[in-house]
Tab-separated table of C-alpha atoms and ligand atoms in Angstrom:
chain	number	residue	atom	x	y	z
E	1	UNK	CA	0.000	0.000	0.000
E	2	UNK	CA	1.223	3.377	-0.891
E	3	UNK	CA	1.900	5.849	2.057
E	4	UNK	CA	-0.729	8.065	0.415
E	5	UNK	CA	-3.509	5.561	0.885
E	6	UNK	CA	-2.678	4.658	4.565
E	7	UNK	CA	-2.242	8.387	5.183
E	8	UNK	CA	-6.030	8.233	4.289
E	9	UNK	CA	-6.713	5.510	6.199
E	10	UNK	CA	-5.574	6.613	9.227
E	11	UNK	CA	-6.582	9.853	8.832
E	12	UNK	CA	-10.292	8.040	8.381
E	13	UNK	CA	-9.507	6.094	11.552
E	14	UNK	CA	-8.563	9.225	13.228
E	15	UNK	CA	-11.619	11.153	12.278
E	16	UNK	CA	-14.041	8.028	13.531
E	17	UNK	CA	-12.096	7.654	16.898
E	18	UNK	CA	-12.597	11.764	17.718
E	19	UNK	CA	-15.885	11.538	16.636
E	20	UNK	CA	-16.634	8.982	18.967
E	21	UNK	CA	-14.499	10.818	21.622
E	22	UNK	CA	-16.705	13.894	21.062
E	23	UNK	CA	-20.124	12.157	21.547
E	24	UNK	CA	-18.978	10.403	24.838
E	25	UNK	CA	-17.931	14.034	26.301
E	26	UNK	CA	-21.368	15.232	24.558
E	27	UNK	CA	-23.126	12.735	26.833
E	28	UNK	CA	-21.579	13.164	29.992
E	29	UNK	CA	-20.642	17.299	29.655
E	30	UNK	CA	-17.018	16.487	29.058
E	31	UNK	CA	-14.729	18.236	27.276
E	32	UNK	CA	-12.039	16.851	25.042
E	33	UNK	CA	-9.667	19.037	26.083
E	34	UNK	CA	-9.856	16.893	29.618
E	35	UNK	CA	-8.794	13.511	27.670
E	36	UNK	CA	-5.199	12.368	25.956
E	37	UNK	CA	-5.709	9.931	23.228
E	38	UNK	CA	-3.070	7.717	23.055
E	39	UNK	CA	-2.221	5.702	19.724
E	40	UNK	CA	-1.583	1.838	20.844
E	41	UNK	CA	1.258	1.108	17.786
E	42	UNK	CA	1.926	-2.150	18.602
E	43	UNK	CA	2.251	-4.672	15.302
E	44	UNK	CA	2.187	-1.668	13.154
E	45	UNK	CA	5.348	-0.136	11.748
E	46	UNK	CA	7.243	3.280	12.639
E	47	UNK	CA	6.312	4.506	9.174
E	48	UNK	CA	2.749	4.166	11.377
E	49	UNK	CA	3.766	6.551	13.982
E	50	UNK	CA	5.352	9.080	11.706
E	51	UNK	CA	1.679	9.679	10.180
E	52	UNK	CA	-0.103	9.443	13.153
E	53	UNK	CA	2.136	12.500	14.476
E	54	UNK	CA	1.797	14.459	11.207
E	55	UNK	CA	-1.874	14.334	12.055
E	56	UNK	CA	-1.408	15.728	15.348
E	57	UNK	CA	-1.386	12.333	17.794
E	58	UNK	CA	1.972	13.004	19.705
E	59	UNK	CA	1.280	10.205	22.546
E	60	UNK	CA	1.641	6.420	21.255
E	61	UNK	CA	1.464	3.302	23.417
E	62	UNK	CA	3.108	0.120	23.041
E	63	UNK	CA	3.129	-3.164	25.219
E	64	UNK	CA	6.514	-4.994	24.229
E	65	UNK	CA	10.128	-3.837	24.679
E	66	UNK	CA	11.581	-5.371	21.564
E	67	UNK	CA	9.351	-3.991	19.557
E	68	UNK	CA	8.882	-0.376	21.592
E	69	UNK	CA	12.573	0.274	21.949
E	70	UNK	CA	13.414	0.121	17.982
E	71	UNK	CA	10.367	1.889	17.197
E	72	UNK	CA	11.114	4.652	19.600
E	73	UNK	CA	14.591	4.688	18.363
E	74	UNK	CA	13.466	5.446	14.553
E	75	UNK	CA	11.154	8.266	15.899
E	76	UNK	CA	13.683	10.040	17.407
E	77	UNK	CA	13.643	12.678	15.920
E	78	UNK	CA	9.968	13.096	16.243
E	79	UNK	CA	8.474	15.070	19.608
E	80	UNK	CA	6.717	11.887	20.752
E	81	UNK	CA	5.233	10.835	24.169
E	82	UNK	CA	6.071	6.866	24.654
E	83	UNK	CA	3.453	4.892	26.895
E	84	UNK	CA	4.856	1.528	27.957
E	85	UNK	CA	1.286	0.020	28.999
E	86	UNK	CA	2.194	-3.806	28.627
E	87	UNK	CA	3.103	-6.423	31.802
E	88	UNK	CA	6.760	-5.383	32.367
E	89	UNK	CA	9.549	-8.029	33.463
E	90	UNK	CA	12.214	-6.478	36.248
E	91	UNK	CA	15.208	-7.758	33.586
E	92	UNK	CA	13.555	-5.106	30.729
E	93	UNK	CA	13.134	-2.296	32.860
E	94	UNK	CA	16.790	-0.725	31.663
E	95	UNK	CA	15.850	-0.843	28.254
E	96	UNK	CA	11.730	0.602	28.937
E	97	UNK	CA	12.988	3.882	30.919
E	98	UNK	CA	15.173	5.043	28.021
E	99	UNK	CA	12.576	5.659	25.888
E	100	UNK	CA	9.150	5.363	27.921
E	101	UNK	CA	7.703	8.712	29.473
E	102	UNK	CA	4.770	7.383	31.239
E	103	UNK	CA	4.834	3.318	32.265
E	104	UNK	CA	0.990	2.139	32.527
E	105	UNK	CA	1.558	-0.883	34.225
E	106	UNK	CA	2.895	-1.040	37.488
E	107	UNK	CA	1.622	-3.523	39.732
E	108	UNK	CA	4.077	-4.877	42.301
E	109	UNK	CA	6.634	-2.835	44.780
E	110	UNK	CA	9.924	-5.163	43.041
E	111	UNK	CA	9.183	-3.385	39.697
E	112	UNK	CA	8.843	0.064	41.252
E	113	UNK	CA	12.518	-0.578	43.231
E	114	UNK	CA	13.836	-1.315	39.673
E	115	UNK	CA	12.009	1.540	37.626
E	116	UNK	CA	13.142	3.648	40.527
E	117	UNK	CA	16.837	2.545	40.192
E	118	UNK	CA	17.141	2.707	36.578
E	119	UNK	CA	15.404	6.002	36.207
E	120	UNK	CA	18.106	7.579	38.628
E	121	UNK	CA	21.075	5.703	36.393
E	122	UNK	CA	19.356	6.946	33.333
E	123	UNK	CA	18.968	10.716	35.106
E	124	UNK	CA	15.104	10.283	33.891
E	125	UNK	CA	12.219	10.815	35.362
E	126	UNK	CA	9.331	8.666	34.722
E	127	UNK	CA	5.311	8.976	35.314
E	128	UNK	CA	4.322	5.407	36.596
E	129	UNK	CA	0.529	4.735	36.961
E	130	UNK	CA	-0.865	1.887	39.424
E	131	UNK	CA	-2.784	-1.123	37.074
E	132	UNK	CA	-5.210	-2.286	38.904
E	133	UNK	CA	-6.739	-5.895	38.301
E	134	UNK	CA	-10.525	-5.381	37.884
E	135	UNK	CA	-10.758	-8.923	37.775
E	136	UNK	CA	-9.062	-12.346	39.431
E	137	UNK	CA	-7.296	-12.942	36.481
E	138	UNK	CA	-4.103	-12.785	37.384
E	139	UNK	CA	-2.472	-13.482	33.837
E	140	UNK	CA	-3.875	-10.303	32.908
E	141	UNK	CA	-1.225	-8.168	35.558
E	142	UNK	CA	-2.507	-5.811	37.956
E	143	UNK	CA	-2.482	-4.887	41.377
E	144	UNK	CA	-5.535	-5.826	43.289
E	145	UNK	CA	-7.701	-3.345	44.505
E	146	UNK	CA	-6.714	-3.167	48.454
E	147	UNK	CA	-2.974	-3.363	47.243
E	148	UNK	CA	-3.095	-0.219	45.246
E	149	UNK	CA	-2.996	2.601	47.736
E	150	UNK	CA	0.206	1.285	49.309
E	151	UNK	CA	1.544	1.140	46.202
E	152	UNK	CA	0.665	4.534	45.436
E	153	UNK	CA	2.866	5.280	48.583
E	154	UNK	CA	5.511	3.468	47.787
E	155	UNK	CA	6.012	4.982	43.942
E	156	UNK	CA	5.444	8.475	45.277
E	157	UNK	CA	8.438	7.926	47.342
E	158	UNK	CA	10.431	6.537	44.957
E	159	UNK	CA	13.189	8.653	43.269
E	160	UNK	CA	13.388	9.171	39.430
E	161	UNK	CA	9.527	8.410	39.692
E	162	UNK	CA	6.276	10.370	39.432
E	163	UNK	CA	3.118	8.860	40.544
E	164	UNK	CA	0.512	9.928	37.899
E	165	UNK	CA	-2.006	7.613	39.028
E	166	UNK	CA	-4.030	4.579	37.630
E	167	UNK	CA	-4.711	2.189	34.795
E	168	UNK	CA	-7.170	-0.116	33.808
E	169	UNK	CA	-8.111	-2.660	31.299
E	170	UNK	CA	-12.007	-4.033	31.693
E	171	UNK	CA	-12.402	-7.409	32.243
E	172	UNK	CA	-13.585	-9.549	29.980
E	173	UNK	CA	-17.340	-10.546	30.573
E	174	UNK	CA	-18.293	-7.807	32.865
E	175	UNK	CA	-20.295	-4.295	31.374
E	176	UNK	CA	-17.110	-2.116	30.859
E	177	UNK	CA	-19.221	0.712	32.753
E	178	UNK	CA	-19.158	-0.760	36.226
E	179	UNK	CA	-15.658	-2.028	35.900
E	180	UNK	CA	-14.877	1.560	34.977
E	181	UNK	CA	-16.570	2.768	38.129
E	182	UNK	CA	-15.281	1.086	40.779
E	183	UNK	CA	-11.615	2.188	38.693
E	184	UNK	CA	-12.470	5.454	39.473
E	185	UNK	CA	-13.446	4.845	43.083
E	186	UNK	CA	-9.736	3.531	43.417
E	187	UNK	CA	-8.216	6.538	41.852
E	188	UNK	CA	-10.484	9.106	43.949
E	189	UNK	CA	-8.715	7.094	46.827
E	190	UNK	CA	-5.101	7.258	45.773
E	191	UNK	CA	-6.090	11.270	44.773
E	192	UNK	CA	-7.179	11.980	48.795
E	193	UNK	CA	-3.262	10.772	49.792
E	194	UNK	CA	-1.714	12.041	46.308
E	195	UNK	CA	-4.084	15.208	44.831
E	196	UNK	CA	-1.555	15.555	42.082
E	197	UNK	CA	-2.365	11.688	41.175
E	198	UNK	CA	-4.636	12.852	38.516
E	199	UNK	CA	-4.584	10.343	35.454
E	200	UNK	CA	-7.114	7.480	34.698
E	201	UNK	CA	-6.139	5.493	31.799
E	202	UNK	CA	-9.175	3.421	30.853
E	203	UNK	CA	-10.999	2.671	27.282
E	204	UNK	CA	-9.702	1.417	24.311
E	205	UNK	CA	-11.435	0.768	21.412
E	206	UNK	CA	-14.140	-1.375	21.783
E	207	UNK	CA	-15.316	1.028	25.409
E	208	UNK	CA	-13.817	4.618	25.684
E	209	UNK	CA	-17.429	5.914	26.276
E	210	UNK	CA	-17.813	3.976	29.103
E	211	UNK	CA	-14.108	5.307	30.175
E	212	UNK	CA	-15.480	8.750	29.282
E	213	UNK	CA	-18.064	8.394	31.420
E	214	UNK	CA	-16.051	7.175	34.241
E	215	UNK	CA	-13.710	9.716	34.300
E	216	UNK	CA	-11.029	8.886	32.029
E	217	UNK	CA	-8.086	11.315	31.032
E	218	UNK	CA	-6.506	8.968	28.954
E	219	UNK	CA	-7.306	6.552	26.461
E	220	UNK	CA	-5.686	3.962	24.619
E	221	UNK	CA	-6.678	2.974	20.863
E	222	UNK	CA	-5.259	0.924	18.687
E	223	UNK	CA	-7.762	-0.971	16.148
E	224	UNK	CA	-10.128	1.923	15.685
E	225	UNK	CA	-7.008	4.164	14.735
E	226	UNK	CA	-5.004	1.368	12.684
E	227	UNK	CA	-6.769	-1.008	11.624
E	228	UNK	CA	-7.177	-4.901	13.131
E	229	UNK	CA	-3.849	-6.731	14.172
E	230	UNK	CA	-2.660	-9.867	12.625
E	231	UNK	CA	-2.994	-12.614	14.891
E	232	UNK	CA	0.131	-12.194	17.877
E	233	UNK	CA	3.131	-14.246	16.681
E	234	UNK	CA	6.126	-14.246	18.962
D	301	PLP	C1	-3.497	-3.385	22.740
D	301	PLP	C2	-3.883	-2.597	23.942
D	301	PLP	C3	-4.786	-1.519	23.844
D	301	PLP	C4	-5.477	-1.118	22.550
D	301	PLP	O1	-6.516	-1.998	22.285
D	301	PLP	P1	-7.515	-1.776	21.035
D	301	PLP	O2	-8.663	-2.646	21.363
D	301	PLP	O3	-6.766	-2.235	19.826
D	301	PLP	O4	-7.868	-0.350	20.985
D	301	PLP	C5	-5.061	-0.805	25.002
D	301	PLP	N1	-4.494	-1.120	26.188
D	301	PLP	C6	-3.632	-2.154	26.321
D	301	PLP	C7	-3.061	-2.449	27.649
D	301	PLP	C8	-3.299	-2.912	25.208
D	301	PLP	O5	-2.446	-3.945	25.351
């Protein structure tokens, strides 16, 4: 496909996705100015990312190292915001906080301690939200609920970090709505110890009205923007 034609394409995905964005703030008396859309790259190429910035979408998440840290390194020279929102190993931490601003998924006090340590080596600093398990599925990563305010503690004592507050993915099999709500009865929690704890990322494609309507700042789409992944291979 020429670059023209998926210029087009994503600039159709684009237009959907905001339209969408504007008739879940129209519902609830939201304002878009409140939200940060966040392109989810992953599987797509850098070439990807280049067009999504030309069209104005500066923030773009991705879930796997490997793949993150070359694409980050070929945008370079682009003023990108890099969202690391995928289950994060302790022995890839080095490699995430060189190019990651903001890292989604922190869920256990072992990866803050090494986060914390390589941000200092790196003389970074990073925004690290709490993910919070909205289910028992513990394959999926997050802390549980009544683990998440400690946690909040401990990252908003930890050097070379900023706690920016929580993230979410709904479960599967549960009305993304509720799931969404008792997210944001966590976050108003973690805000009462940590006011400047301000960011909810919830919604992705298939339920950012529901995150809308829940109080999301930040959402994270990939298919509506890009287009459906191939099947994972790894
Ligand atoms: C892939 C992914 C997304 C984007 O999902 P879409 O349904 O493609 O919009 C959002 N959040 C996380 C954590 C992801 O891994």
């Amino acid at each position: 496909m020429t670059e023209t034609t998926r210029r087009d394409e994503i600039a159709a995905g684009l237009a959907r996705v905001e339209a969408d964005i504007a008739s879940a703030c129209r519902a609830v008396g939201r304002t878009r100015e409140e939200l940060t859309l966040i392109a989810v790259s992953k599987t797509y190429p850098a070439s990807d990312v280049r067009l999504l910035a030309a069209l104005g979408v500066t923030d773009v998440g991705e879930n796997r190292d490997q793949e993150a840290c070359v694409k980050a390194r070929e945008c370079a020279d682009l003023d990108l915001t890099w969202h690391f929102i995928g289950q994060l190993q302790t022995n890839k931490v080095r490699s995430v906080v060189r190019y990651a601003d903001v890292v989604h998924s922190v869920d256990r006090s072992r990866l803050v301690t090494a986060l914390s340590g390589e941000a200092v080596r790196a003389g970074r600093t990073i925004t690290c939200l709490v993910q919070v398990a909205l289910d028992d599925d513990p394959a999926r990563g997050g802390a549980r609920p009544a683990e998440v305010a400690p946690l909040a503690d401990v990252l908003a004592e930890a050097p070379g970090l900023r706690l920016g507050g929580v993230m979410a993915v709904a479960p599967l099999g549960e009305e993304p709505g509720r799931a969404f709500a008792r997210l944001r009865e966590i976050a108003q929690v973690v805000r009462t110890d940590h006011p400047e704890a301000g960011v909810i990322s919830a919604g992705m494609s298939g339920d950012l009205a529901e995150a809308v309507a829940n109080g999301a700042t930040h959402l994270r789409v990939g298919t509506a923007l890009l287009g459906r992944r191939k099947p994972f291979v790894r």
